[in-house]
Short mmCIF file of C-alpha atoms and ligand atoms in Angstrom, two decimals:
data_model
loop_
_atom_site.label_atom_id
_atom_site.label_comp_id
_atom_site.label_asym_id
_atom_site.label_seq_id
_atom_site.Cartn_x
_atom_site.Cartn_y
_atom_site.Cartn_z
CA UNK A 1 18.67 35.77 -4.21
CA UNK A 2 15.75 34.71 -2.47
CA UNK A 3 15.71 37.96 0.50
CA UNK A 4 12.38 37.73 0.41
CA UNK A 5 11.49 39.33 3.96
CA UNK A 6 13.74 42.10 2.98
CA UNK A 7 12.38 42.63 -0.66
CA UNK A 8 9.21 42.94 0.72
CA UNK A 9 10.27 45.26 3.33
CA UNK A 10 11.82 47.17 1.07
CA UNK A 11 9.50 47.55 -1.60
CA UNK A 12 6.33 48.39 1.27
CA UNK A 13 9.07 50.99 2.22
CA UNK A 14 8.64 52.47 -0.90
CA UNK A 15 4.80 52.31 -0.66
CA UNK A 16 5.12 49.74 -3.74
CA UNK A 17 2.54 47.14 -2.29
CA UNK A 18 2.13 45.56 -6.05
CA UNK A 19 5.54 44.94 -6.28
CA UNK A 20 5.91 43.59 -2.26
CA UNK A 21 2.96 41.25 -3.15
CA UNK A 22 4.73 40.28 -6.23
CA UNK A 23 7.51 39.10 -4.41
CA UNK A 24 5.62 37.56 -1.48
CA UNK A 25 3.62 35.38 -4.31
CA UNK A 26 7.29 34.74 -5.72
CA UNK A 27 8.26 31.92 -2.61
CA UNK A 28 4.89 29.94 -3.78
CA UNK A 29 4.59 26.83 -1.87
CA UNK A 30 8.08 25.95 -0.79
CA UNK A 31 7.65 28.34 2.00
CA UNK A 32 4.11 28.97 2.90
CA UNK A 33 5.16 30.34 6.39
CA UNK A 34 7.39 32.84 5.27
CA UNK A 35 4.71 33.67 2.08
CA UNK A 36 1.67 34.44 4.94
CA UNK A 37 4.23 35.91 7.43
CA UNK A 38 4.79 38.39 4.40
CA UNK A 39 1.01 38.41 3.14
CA UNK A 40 0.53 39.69 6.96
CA UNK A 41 3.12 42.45 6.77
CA UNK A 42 1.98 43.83 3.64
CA UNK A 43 -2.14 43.44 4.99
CA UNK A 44 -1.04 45.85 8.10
CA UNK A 45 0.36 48.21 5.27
CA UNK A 46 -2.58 48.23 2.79
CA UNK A 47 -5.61 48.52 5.82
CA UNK A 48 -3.99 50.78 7.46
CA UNK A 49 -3.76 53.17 4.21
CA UNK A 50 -6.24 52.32 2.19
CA UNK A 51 -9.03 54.98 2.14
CA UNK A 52 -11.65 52.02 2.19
CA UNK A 53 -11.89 49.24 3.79
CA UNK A 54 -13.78 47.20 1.26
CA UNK A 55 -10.96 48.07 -1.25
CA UNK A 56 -8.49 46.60 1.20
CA UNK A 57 -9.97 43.74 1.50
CA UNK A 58 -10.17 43.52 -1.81
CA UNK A 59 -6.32 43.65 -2.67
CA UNK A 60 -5.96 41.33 0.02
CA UNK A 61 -8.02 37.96 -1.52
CA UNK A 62 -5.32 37.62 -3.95
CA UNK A 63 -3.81 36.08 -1.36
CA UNK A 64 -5.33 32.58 -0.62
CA UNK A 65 -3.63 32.49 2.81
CA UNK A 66 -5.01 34.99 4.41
CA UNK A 67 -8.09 34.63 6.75
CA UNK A 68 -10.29 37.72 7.34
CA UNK A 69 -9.12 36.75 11.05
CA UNK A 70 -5.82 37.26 10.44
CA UNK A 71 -6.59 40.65 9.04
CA UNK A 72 -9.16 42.06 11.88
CA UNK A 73 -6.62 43.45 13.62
CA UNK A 74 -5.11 45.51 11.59
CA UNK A 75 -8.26 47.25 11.36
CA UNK A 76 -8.74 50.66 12.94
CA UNK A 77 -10.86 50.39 16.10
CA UNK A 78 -13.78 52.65 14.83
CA UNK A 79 -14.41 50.27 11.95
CA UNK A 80 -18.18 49.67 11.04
CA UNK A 81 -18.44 45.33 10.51
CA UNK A 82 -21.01 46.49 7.27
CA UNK A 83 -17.97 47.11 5.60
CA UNK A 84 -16.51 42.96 6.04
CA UNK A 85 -19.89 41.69 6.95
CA UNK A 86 -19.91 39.35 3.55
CA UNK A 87 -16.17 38.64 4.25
CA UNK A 88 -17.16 37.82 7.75
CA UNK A 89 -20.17 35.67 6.98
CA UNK A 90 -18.50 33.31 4.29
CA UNK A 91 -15.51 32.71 6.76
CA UNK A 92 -17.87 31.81 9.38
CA UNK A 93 -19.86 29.86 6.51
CA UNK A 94 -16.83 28.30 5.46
CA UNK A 95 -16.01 27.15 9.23
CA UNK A 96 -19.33 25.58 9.53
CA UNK A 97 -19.19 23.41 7.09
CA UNK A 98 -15.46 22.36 8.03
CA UNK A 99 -17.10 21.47 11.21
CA UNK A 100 -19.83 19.63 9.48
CA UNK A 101 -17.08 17.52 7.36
CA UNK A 102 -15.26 17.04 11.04
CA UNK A 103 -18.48 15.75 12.59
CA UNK A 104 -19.49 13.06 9.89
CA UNK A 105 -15.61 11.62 9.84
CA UNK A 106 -16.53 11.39 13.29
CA UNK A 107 -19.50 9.06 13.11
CA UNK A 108 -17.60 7.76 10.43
CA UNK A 109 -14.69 6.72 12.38
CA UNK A 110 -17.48 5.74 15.59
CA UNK A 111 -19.44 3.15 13.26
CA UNK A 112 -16.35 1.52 12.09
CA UNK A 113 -15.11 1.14 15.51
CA UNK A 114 -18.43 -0.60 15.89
CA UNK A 115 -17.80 -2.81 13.58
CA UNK A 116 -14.92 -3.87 14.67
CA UNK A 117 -15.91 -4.25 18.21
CA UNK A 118 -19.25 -6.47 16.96
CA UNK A 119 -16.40 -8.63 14.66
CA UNK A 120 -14.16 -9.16 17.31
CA UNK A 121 -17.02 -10.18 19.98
CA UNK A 122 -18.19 -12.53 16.66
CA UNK A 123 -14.55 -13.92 16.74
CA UNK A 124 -15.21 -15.39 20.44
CA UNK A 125 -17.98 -17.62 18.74
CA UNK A 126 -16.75 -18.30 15.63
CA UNK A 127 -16.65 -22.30 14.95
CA UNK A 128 -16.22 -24.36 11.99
CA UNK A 129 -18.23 -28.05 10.96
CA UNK A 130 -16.19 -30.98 9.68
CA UNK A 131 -17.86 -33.20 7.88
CA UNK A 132 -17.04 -36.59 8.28
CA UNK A 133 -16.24 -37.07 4.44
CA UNK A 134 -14.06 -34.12 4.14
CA UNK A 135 -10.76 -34.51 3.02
CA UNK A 136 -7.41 -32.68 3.82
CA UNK A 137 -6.78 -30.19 0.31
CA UNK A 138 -3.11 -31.10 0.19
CA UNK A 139 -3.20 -34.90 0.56
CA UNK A 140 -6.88 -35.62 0.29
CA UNK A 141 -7.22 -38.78 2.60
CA UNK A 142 -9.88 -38.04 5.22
CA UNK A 143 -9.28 -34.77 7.41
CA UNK A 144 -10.89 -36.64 10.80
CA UNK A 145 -7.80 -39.72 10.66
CA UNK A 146 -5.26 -36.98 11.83
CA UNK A 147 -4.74 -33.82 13.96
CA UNK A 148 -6.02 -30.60 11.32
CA UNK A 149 -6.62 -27.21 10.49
CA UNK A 150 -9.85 -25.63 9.64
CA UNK A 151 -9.25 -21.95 8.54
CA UNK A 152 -12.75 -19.70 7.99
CA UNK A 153 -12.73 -20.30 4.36
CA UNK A 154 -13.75 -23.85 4.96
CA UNK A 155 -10.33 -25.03 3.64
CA UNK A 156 -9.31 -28.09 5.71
CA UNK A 157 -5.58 -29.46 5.97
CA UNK A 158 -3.50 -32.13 8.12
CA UNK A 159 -1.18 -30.53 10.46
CA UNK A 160 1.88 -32.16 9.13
CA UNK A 161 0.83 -31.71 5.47
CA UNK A 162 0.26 -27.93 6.16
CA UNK A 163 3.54 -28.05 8.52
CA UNK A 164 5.69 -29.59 4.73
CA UNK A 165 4.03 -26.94 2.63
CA UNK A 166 4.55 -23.99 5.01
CA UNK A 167 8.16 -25.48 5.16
CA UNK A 168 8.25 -25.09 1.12
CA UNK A 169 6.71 -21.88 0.90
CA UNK A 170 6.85 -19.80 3.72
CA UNK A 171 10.74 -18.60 3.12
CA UNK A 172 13.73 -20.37 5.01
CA UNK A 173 14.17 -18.53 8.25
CA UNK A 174 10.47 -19.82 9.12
CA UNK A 175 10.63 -23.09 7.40
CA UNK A 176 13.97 -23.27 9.95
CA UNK A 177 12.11 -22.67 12.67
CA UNK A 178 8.77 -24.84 11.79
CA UNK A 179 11.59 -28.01 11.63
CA UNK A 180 12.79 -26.57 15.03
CA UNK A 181 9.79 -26.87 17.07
CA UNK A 182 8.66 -29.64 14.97
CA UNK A 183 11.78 -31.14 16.16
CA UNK A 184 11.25 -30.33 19.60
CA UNK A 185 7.36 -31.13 20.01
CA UNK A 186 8.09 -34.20 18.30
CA UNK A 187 10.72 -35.72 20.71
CA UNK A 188 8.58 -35.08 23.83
CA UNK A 189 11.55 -33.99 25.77
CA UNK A 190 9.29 -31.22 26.99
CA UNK A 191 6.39 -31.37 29.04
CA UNK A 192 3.99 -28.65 30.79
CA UNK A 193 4.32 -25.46 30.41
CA UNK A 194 7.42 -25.58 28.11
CA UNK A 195 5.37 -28.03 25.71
CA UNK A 196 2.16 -25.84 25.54
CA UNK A 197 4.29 -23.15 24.34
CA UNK A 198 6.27 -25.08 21.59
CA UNK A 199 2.87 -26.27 20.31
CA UNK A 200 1.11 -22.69 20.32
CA UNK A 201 4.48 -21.40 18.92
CA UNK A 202 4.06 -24.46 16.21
CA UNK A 203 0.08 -23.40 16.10
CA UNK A 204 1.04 -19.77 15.27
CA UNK A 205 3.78 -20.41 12.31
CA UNK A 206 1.58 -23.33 11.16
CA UNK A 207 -1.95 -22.11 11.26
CA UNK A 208 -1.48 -18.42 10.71
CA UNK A 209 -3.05 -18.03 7.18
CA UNK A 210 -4.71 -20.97 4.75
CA UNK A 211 -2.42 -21.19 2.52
CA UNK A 212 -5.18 -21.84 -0.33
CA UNK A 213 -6.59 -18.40 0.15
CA UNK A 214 -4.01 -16.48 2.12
CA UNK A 215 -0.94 -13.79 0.57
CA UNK A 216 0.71 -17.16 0.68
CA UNK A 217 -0.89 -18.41 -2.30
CA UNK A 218 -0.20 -15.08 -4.37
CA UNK A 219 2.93 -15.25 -3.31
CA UNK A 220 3.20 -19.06 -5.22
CA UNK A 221 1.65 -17.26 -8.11
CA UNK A 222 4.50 -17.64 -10.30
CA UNK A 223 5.44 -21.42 -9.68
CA UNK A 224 4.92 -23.73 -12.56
CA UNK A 225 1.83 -26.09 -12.29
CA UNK A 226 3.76 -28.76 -13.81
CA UNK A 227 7.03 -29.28 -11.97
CA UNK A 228 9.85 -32.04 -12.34
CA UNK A 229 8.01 -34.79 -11.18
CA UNK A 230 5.69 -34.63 -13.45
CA UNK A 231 5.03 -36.27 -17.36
CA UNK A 232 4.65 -33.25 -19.73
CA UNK A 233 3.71 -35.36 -21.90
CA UNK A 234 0.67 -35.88 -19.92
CA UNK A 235 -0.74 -31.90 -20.69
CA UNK A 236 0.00 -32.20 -24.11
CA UNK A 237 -2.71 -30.60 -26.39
ZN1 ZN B 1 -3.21 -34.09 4.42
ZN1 ZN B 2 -8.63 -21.29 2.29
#
């Protein structure tokens, strides 16, 4: 009926410590708490009985829980350590090489931050070359007869013509809101401030990813290559 603390009790009542570790083992991992809290009880019972220590000890390692701190003191004060020594020295063995495993995620975690503190001073100089023959990848007239794009991938694009295919792609409550401050830029109703904040608003939503190289192009994965518009006839094998 799952009374575990009182099975326990009961059964270390009755000097049955088999049967009171039985039961502890019983709750497994859905209560590991209660399972050491009960480990613990029945620990006190078995050092404090047990003609040896070693023995103890022992009866106690079927219980992964337990930490030969945990069990210290329960130990009668005039206790000689030869009897726990090995007990003792793999625990402390055991923390020392937790603390080793701490130490490299540590340097770990330092050289990535590194990293990303060299990559985002690297960002501050990062610059792109146009060449003057390179053409926009959606339209492919010349890149330099308009205002463009250049992402890091080298992949160059008109404004408008990456404006239209963010419009297509990039799911309706942005395209809305592309056509919105479009709209807006467009008219040149604003000026300053208000302007230079439509047009980084516009840069942002336009020029976030390439959409060549970006999760926008995995997203198109599944669109035909031949649409409507175009002649089947024309792939015909
Ligand atoms: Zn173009
Ligand atoms: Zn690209």
């Amino acid at each position: 009926m799952s009374q575990y603390s009182r099975a326990v009790q009961l059964a270390l009542a009755h000097n049955e410590t088999d049967l009171a570790a039985s039961v502890a083992d019983r709750i497994g991992d859905t209560n590991p708490g209660l399972r050491k809290k009960l480990w613990l009880q029945i620990a006190r019972k078995v050092i404090s009985e047990s003609a040896s220590i070693k023995g103890a000890i022992g009866f106690l390692k079927r219980c992964e829980q337990l930490r030969i701190e945990d069990l210290i003191p329960f130990f009668p004060d005039f206790v000689v350590i030869d009897d726990f020594k090995e007990e003792i020295c793999a625990a402390l063995e055991e923390y020392s090489r937790h603390i080793d495993a701490l130490k490299r995620d540590m340097d770990d975690a330092a050289r990535s931050a590194d990293h990303i503190k060299a990559d985002v001073r690297a960002l501050d100089a990062r610059y792109a070359i146009v060449e003057p023959g390179e053409r926009c990848q959606i339209c492919r007239l010349p890149l330099l007869a308009r205002m463009f794009y250049v992402f890091p991938c080298q992949h160059g694009f008109h404004g408008d013509c990456l404006a239209d295919r963010v419009i297509k792609t990039g799911g309706p409550i942005k395209a809305k809101r592309v056509k919105e401050v479009q709209e807006a830029v467009g008219r040149g109703t604003y000026v300053g401030k208000k302007r230079e904040r439509l047009v980084k608003e516009l840069d942002e939503l336009v020029g976030a990813a390439c959409v060549l190289c970006s999760d926008v192009a995995v997203r198109g994965i599944d669109e035909p290559f031949i649409t409507k518009v175009d002649n089947k006839e024309e792939w015909a094998i």
